[in-house]
Structures are given as structure tokens and as C-alpha cells.
Short mmCIF file of C-alpha atoms in Angstrom, two decimals:
data_model
loop_
_atom_site.label_atom_id
_atom_site.label_comp_id
_atom_site.label_asym_id
_atom_site.label_seq_id
_atom_site.Cartn_x
_atom_site.Cartn_y
_atom_site.Cartn_z
CA MET D 147 108.52 104.03 63.20
CA GLY D 148 112.28 104.15 63.54
CA LYS D 149 112.47 107.79 62.41
CA LYS D 150 109.67 108.83 64.76
CA ASP D 151 111.45 107.16 67.68
CA GLN D 152 114.66 109.01 66.85
CA GLN D 153 112.81 112.31 66.67
CA ASN D 154 111.16 111.66 70.01
CA GLU D 155 114.51 110.84 71.60
CA SER D 156 116.08 114.00 70.18
CA GLU D 157 113.21 116.07 71.54
CA LYS D 158 113.61 114.44 74.94
CA ASP D 159 117.34 115.22 74.87
CA ARG D 160 116.62 118.85 74.14
CA GLU D 161 114.15 119.02 76.98
CA ARG D 162 116.71 117.48 79.32
CA VAL D 163 119.35 119.97 78.23
CA GLU D 164 116.98 122.86 78.83
CA ALA D 165 116.08 121.44 82.24
CA VAL D 166 119.77 121.20 83.17
CA LEU D 167 120.38 124.78 82.06
CA ASP D 168 117.35 125.98 84.01
CA LEU D 169 118.67 124.36 87.16
CA VAL D 170 122.10 125.87 86.58
CA ARG D 171 120.61 129.33 86.10
CA LYS D 172 118.67 129.02 89.35
CA GLN D 173 121.70 127.93 91.37
CA ALA D 174 124.23 130.37 89.90
CA PRO D 175 123.97 133.66 88.00
CA LEU D 176 124.61 132.15 84.57
CA THR D 177 122.95 132.74 81.21
CA LEU D 178 123.18 131.10 77.80
CA LYS D 179 125.87 133.56 76.76
CA GLN D 180 128.06 133.18 79.83
CA ARG D 181 130.82 130.93 81.07
CA PHE D 182 130.38 127.31 79.95
CA LEU D 183 128.12 128.01 77.00
CA LYS D 184 130.16 130.95 75.79
CA SER D 185 133.43 129.06 76.12
CA LYS D 186 132.06 126.32 73.85
CA GLY D 187 130.79 128.62 71.15
CA ASP D 188 127.10 128.47 72.18
CA ASN D 189 127.13 124.71 71.75
CA VAL D 190 124.64 123.40 74.28
CA LYS D 191 125.80 119.79 74.26
CA LYS D 192 129.46 120.69 74.75
CA ALA D 193 128.52 123.13 77.48
CA VAL D 194 126.53 120.49 79.37
CA LYS D 195 129.36 118.01 78.96
CA GLN D 196 131.87 120.47 80.34
CA LEU D 197 129.55 121.40 83.18
CA ARG D 198 129.17 117.77 84.21
CA ALA D 199 132.93 117.30 84.07
CA CYS D 200 133.40 120.41 86.21
CA LEU D 201 130.93 119.25 88.84
CA SER D 202 132.57 115.82 89.09
CA TRP D 203 136.01 117.44 89.24
CA ARG D 204 134.96 119.75 92.08
CA GLU D 205 133.50 116.80 93.94
CA SER D 206 136.68 114.75 93.51
CA ILE D 207 138.81 117.56 94.94
CA GLY D 208 136.40 118.28 97.76
CA ILE D 209 136.28 122.03 97.31
CA GLU D 210 133.59 122.43 99.94
CA ARG D 211 135.95 120.91 102.51
CA LEU D 212 139.04 122.97 101.73
CA MET D 213 140.44 124.64 104.83
CA ALA D 214 143.17 127.23 105.31
CA ASP D 215 144.92 125.02 107.90
CA GLU D 216 145.81 122.62 105.10
CA PHE D 217 148.05 125.28 103.55
CA SER D 218 149.57 126.86 106.65
CA ALA D 219 153.12 126.76 105.26
CA GLU D 220 152.05 128.26 101.93
CA LEU D 221 150.08 131.00 103.64
CA ALA D 222 153.06 131.90 105.84
CA GLU D 223 155.39 132.24 102.83
CA GLY D 224 152.87 133.88 100.49
CA VAL D 225 153.06 131.24 97.78
CA ALA D 226 149.57 132.06 96.45
CA TYR D 227 147.29 134.79 97.73
CA VAL D 228 144.82 137.53 96.82
CA ALA D 229 146.65 140.87 96.85
CA GLY D 230 143.61 143.13 96.51
CA GLN D 231 141.25 144.50 93.87
CA ASP D 232 141.97 146.59 90.80
CA GLU D 233 140.07 149.65 89.60
CA GLY D 234 137.27 147.42 88.29
CA SER D 235 136.91 145.65 91.68
CA ARG D 236 138.41 142.49 90.19
CA PRO D 237 140.53 140.39 92.59
CA VAL D 238 144.25 140.28 91.82
CA VAL D 239 145.75 136.84 92.52
CA ILE D 240 149.52 136.46 92.82
CA PHE D 241 151.40 133.16 92.52
CA ARG D 242 155.00 133.11 93.81
CA ILE D 243 155.70 129.40 93.40
CA LYS D 244 159.29 128.22 93.61
CA GLN D 245 160.73 125.61 91.31
CA ASP D 246 161.59 123.29 94.21
CA TYR D 247 157.99 123.34 95.43
CA HIS D 248 157.02 120.49 93.11
CA LYS D 249 159.79 118.28 94.49
CA SER D 250 158.32 118.24 97.98
CA HIS D 251 154.62 118.47 97.05
CA SER D 252 152.46 116.32 94.81
CA GLN D 253 150.50 117.56 91.83
CA LYS D 254 147.26 117.02 93.73
CA MET D 255 148.47 119.22 96.58
CA PHE D 256 149.48 121.91 94.11
CA THR D 257 146.07 121.75 92.42
CA ARG D 258 144.30 122.03 95.77
CA LEU D 259 146.35 125.12 96.60
CA LEU D 260 145.42 126.76 93.29
CA VAL D 261 141.75 125.94 93.74
CA PHE D 262 141.74 127.22 97.30
CA THR D 263 143.27 130.53 96.20
CA LEU D 264 140.83 130.96 93.31
CA GLU D 265 137.88 130.18 95.55
CA VAL D 266 139.02 132.85 98.01
CA ALA D 267 139.28 135.30 95.10
CA MET D 268 135.74 134.47 94.00
CA GLN D 269 134.46 135.00 97.53
CA THR D 270 135.85 138.54 97.55
CA MET D 271 134.13 139.47 94.28
CA PRO D 272 131.25 141.95 94.35
CA LYS D 273 127.99 140.85 92.79
CA ASN D 274 128.58 142.65 89.50
CA VAL D 275 132.15 141.27 89.05
CA LYS D 276 132.76 137.83 87.53
CA LYS D 277 136.47 137.87 86.61
CA PHE D 278 139.88 138.03 88.29
CA VAL D 279 143.46 138.93 87.33
CA LEU D 280 146.37 136.48 87.65
CA LEU D 281 150.01 137.44 88.26
CA PHE D 282 152.62 134.69 87.94
CA ASP D 283 155.98 135.64 89.46
CA ALA D 284 158.39 133.42 87.50
CA SER D 285 161.56 134.86 89.00
CA PHE D 286 161.85 131.83 91.33
CA TYR D 287 162.28 129.45 88.37
CA ARG D 288 165.65 128.64 86.86
CA SER D 289 164.40 126.40 84.06
CA GLY D 290 162.18 127.74 81.31
CA SER D 291 160.71 124.34 80.49
CA ALA D 292 159.82 123.69 84.14
CA PHE D 293 157.93 126.96 84.40
CA MET D 294 156.29 126.30 81.04
CA ASN D 295 154.86 123.00 82.29
CA THR D 296 153.53 124.67 85.45
CA LEU D 297 151.99 127.60 83.58
CA VAL D 298 150.34 125.56 80.82
CA ALA D 299 148.85 123.08 83.31
CA THR D 300 147.51 125.91 85.47
CA LEU D 301 145.99 127.83 82.57
CA LYS D 302 144.38 124.67 81.20
CA MET D 303 142.81 123.87 84.56
CA ILE D 304 141.44 127.41 84.87
CA ALA D 305 140.09 127.40 81.31
CA ASP D 306 138.34 124.06 81.80
CA TYR D 307 136.88 124.50 85.27
CA TYR D 308 136.72 128.30 85.62
CA PRO D 309 135.58 129.40 82.14
CA GLY D 310 134.97 133.08 81.60
CA ARG D 311 136.58 134.01 84.90
CA VAL D 312 139.95 135.34 83.70
CA HIS D 313 140.34 139.00 82.84
CA LYS D 314 144.12 139.16 82.33
CA VAL D 315 147.17 136.99 82.98
CA PHE D 316 150.67 138.41 83.50
CA VAL D 317 153.88 136.37 83.54
CA ILE D 318 156.58 138.38 85.30
CA ASP D 319 160.35 137.82 84.92
CA PRO D 320 160.32 134.33 83.34
CA PRO D 321 163.57 132.48 82.53
CA SER D 322 165.35 133.45 79.33
CA LEU D 323 164.33 130.32 77.45
CA PHE D 324 160.63 130.74 78.26
CA SER D 325 159.94 133.30 75.53
CA TYR D 326 161.04 130.89 72.81
CA LEU D 327 159.04 128.02 74.25
CA TRP D 328 155.97 130.18 74.70
CA LYS D 329 155.92 131.15 71.02
CA GLY D 330 155.59 127.51 70.04
CA VAL D 331 153.03 126.57 72.69
CA ARG D 332 150.74 129.59 72.96
CA ALA D 333 148.73 128.59 69.88
CA PHE D 334 147.47 125.55 71.80
CA VAL D 335 146.67 127.41 75.05
CA GLU D 336 143.12 128.69 75.30
CA LEU D 337 144.00 131.63 77.57
CA SER D 338 147.03 132.73 75.54
CA PRO D 339 145.26 135.84 74.10
CA LEU D 340 144.82 137.08 77.67
CA THR D 341 148.41 136.27 78.72
CA THR D 342 151.15 138.90 78.67
CA VAL D 343 154.86 138.47 79.47
CA VAL D 344 156.47 141.44 81.21
CA SER D 345 159.74 142.28 82.94
CA SER D 346 159.95 144.12 86.25
CA LEU D 347 163.19 145.77 85.11
CA ASP D 348 161.17 147.95 82.73
CA PHE D 349 159.66 149.84 85.67
CA ASP D 350 161.39 152.30 87.97
CA ASP D 351 161.27 151.96 91.73
CA SER D 352 159.50 155.31 92.00
CA MET D 353 156.43 154.20 90.03
CA ASP D 354 154.69 152.65 93.03
CA LEU D 355 155.33 155.44 95.55
CA ASN D 356 151.63 156.33 95.60
CA ASP D 357 150.77 152.96 97.10
CA ASP D 358 149.78 153.20 100.75
CA PHE D 359 151.46 150.55 102.92
CA SER D 360 149.62 151.59 106.07
CA PHE D 361 146.96 148.99 105.36
CA TYR D 362 149.50 146.21 105.98
CA PRO D 363 150.55 146.37 109.62
CA GLY D 364 152.50 143.11 109.48
CA SER D 365 154.81 144.31 106.73
CA SER D 366 157.73 146.66 107.20
CA SER D 367 158.77 149.20 104.60
CA LEU D 368 162.37 150.27 104.09
CA ARG D 369 161.53 153.43 102.20
CA PHE D 370 163.13 156.74 103.15
CA ASN D 371 160.92 158.93 105.31
CA PRO D 372 161.90 162.60 104.98
CA SER D 373 159.81 163.62 108.01
CA THR D 374 161.91 161.52 110.40
CA ALA D 375 165.30 162.13 108.79
CA LYS D 376 167.74 164.69 110.15
CA VAL D 377 168.57 167.16 107.42
CA GLY D 378 172.14 168.37 107.74
CA SER D 379 175.72 167.67 106.83
CA CYS D 380 178.25 165.18 108.13
CA SER D 381 182.02 165.39 107.57
CA SER D 382 184.77 162.81 107.59
CA SER D 383 188.48 162.76 106.77
CA ARG D 384 187.84 161.72 103.14
CA PHE D 385 184.63 163.38 102.03
CA SER D 386 181.44 164.85 103.42
CA PHE D 387 177.83 164.16 102.55
CA ALA D 388 174.63 166.09 103.12
CA VAL D 389 170.99 165.03 103.14
CA SER D 390 168.84 167.31 101.02
CA PRO D 391 165.03 167.41 101.38
CA HIS D 392 164.59 168.49 97.73
CA LEU D 393 165.90 165.28 96.21
CA ASP D 394 164.15 162.00 95.46
CA SER D 395 163.00 160.05 98.50
CA LEU D 396 164.64 156.90 97.17
CA LYS D 397 168.05 158.61 96.87
CA PRO D 398 168.06 161.30 99.56
CA TRP D 399 171.78 161.57 99.90
CA CYS D 400 174.04 164.02 98.08
CA LEU D 401 177.78 163.38 97.95
CA THR D 402 180.05 166.39 97.76
CA LEU D 403 183.82 166.13 97.50
CA THR D 404 184.53 169.01 99.87
CA ASP D 405 187.69 168.65 101.91
CA THR D 406 187.74 169.25 105.62
CA SER D 407 190.40 171.32 107.32
CA ALA D 408 192.48 168.32 108.38
CA SER D 409 192.39 166.61 105.04
CA LYS D 410 192.99 169.89 103.21
CA ASN D 411 196.20 170.60 105.15
CA ALA D 412 197.51 167.07 104.67
CA ARG D 413 196.71 167.12 100.96
CA GLY D 414 198.38 170.53 100.55
CA ASN D 415 201.64 169.23 102.06
CA ILE D 416 201.62 166.28 99.68
CA ASN D 417 201.03 168.50 96.64
CA SER D 418 203.88 170.85 97.61
CA TYR D 419 206.19 167.87 98.06
CA LYS D 420 205.28 166.54 94.61
CA ASN D 421 205.83 169.93 92.97
CA GLY D 422 209.31 170.07 94.45
CA LEU D 423 210.34 166.70 93.04
CA PHE D 424 208.53 166.72 89.69
CA PRO D 425 208.23 170.18 88.12
CA SER D 426 205.14 170.47 86.00
CA THR D 427 205.33 171.45 82.32
CA PRO D 428 202.74 174.02 81.21
CA LEU D 429 200.36 172.93 78.46
CA PRO D 430 200.34 174.85 75.16
CA GLN D 431 197.50 177.30 74.74
CA LYS D 432 194.87 176.89 72.05
CA THR D 433 195.54 179.18 69.09
CA GLN D 434 192.64 178.15 66.84
CA LYS D 435 188.97 178.24 67.77
CA VAL D 436 186.67 175.70 66.17
CA ASP D 437 183.15 176.77 65.35
CA PRO D 438 180.68 174.04 66.45
CA ALA D 439 178.37 174.97 63.57
CA SER D 440 181.05 174.09 61.05
CA ILE D 441 181.27 170.47 62.22
CA HIS D 442 179.29 168.21 59.88
CA HIS D 443 177.77 165.23 61.63
CA PRO D 444 176.54 162.22 59.63
CA ARG D 445 172.79 162.32 59.16
CA THR D 446 170.46 159.40 59.32
CA PRO D 447 168.74 158.93 55.95
CA LYS D 448 165.01 159.47 55.93
CA PRO D 449 162.91 156.36 55.38
CA SER D 450 161.74 156.10 51.83
CA PHE D 451 158.30 155.05 50.68
CA LEU D 452 159.61 151.90 48.99
CA GLN D 453 160.91 150.00 52.00
CA SER D 454 162.12 146.47 52.29
CA PRO D 455 159.40 143.79 52.71
CA ALA D 456 161.16 142.68 55.89
CA THR D 457 159.97 145.83 57.64
CA PHE D 458 156.39 144.65 57.46
CA PHE D 459 157.24 141.69 59.71
CA ARG D 460 158.84 143.77 62.44
CA LYS D 461 157.11 144.05 65.78
CA ASP D 462 157.00 147.84 65.66
CA CYS D 463 155.64 148.05 62.13
CA HIS D 464 152.70 150.40 61.75
CA VAL D 465 151.02 148.23 59.13
CA THR D 466 150.15 145.44 61.57
CA CYS D 467 147.63 145.88 64.34
CA ARG D 468 148.96 147.40 67.54
CA PRO D 469 147.69 145.66 70.66
CA GLU D 470 148.08 147.16 74.09
CA LYS D 471 151.72 147.30 75.06
CA PRO D 472 152.76 144.94 77.88
CA ARG D 473 154.28 147.76 79.90
CA GLU D 474 151.16 149.92 79.77
CA SER D 475 148.80 147.04 80.50
CA PHE D 476 150.80 145.89 83.53
CA LEU D 477 151.31 149.34 85.03
CA PRO D 478 147.98 149.37 86.98
CA PHE D 479 148.96 146.04 88.61
CA LEU D 480 152.54 146.98 89.47
CA LYS D 481 151.58 148.11 92.97
CA PHE D 482 150.07 144.70 93.73
CA TYR D 483 153.23 142.96 92.56
CA ARG D 484 155.54 145.13 94.72
CA ARG D 485 153.25 145.37 97.72
CA PRO D 486 154.61 143.40 100.70
CA TYR D 487 152.68 140.28 101.58
CA ASP D 488 150.80 140.22 104.86
CA GLU D 489 149.31 136.93 106.02
CA ALA D 490 146.83 138.50 108.43
CA THR D 491 145.33 140.69 105.71
CA TYR D 492 144.94 137.74 103.38
CA ARG D 493 143.36 135.55 106.04
CA SER D 494 140.82 138.27 106.80
CA LYS D 495 139.43 137.84 103.28
CA MET D 496 138.67 134.14 103.76
CA ARG D 497 135.25 132.83 104.62
CA PRO D 498 134.33 129.54 106.24
CA PRO D 499 133.38 126.79 103.80
#
């Protein structure tokens, strides 16, 4: 009788699990291979446990009652916002959190800000899009360990309560010590395979010229406009400069060391005075011509087939697998990172709770 009772209880548990999953599928577009179930390796019990924890967590925060007026200061400064959508219509979320922000705000307030921003990003998703892209601007942090604590806590929260929602994560310009700390911690972070560390110094200023800033009326651009510039030359007593329309728009000026009439006369008097006091000695002429082809430069030896075993552990070794380079993967999102923040545009994407 004891075994039959256990079998009956196990069957009832399975029926309850299926009933919970049926309700979840009716309320949200989820399947057995998505989000909670997929994040737990198709383990139904773990998925239900995580789902219950997520529902209680959302209720404790009061996500349905989050309002934009609660984060008026953060919205004015652009601490966390949705910058737009990438080519796959995925929202691009940017976090520009300063290190001193945690001194004046509690962890609960910081969590509510993150949740509010992610909920706004999910509201802007089309029906066929389920993921978003995260950009963490770490240039405001001076301590690598402080940014590490913020990043790990944020990624853990997103992995636990927003499973299957992250497409890519980029950490931009972190402190120097962060790379060493990240190597020791990334093995314990669930979203580490999707996280890439990049540097904005690897990209030229001319790479985002195709971005149109006319959609952001509240932001001002300091870029050079050749249509409004006066093309011509301007002279002074020291040197003259001319604006050329054929040069780069970021560097439209062209310096030429051409002397004006006044400076040329004054400089000629000085040179004649120097020649009178200090007679110049002529330099000896070259009597032997050197053939450039006869100069033997040292050659770099060709790599042999039998190389050192240490070469197999190098990052650029062809034997190991080559993932997508950080620079190439971040290039489509560079325009979102450099685009000026406009509060009115971001507020227009919000919906009432």
C-alpha cells in the first residue's frame, strides 16, 4: 500500500506541474523549450521552482506599480535607458551608472531602476522578438572590484528572473583591474558566454557618421557641417589656414605655413641681420651615391612547422576555435553607444502600467 500511495502522489505531482505549465502558456507565449524550462535544462521541477520564485520576486518589488516619476533624476541624467533597436528589432539597453550612485542610493532602489528599464525594453519589443541587448558603460567606475560587484549582481538578477531574454552583453571601457578579476569570476556567471569586453578607443570617430541625429531634437551635435561653413582662407601674422571641402568632416581645417607680406618682410630683415653676424659655412657635397637595392635589411625568419608548444596557448593561435571578435561584434551597436541621450525620446517609449 505504501508503494501505491507514493505512485499516486507522484502522478498527482506530475499533473499539477502540467497544470501550472498550461496556465503559464496561456498567460504568456512560453513553451516547454523556452525561458524557464530551457534555462534549467528541460527540468520541469526546477523550472516550476524558478517560476514560483520569479513570481514572488516580482510581487515583492511591485513591478506593476513602477512609475517613471520614481526615477526622475535618473531619467534626466540618462543613467539607464533604451537607446533603440538593432537590425533584428531587439531593444538596446544602455547603463551609464556612476560609482558614487551606490553611496546615495540603496540596493533596492538600484534594483527597481534596473527592473523598470528592462520592463520598458520588453514593452518596445515586437511580437516575434524575445531578447534584448545590454551595454554597460564602465568608464564612470574607478575601481575594478566595485564594477565587478555591480556587474555580477546585475547579470545574476537578469539570469534568474529574465531567463532567455539576453541576446548579447557588452562591457565598455572597464577599469584596468577588471579584466583580471573577470577571468576568475566568469566561470561562475551564467551569462558570461554572452558577455564581451570592448574598448571604445579601438573605434575611430568617423565610424558612426552614418547615424542620423535628426531623430533626437533635444540633443545637440557638435559635428562639422560643410554646408554651413564658409570655405576660404584666413591670414594672420604667424600663419594662415584654409578650410577645404574635400577633407574629412571631422578635421576640415588645413594648416599651411605660408607667410603674409608683413611677416615675410620682418622675417627677411632678421635673416639678413643674422647672415651679417654669423657667416654660414657651406656643407660638403655628396660624392658617393648609395644604391637602395644594395642595402641588406634583416629578414624575419619564416615560421617553421615544428613550433614551440607555447604557441598553441596564444589567443591568436589558429588551432583553437575562433569566436567572433569583440570589435566586430560591437560594431553594429557603436552608434547606440555614441548617440546622444534624449529624455523625451526615451519617455515616449514608456507605457502606463
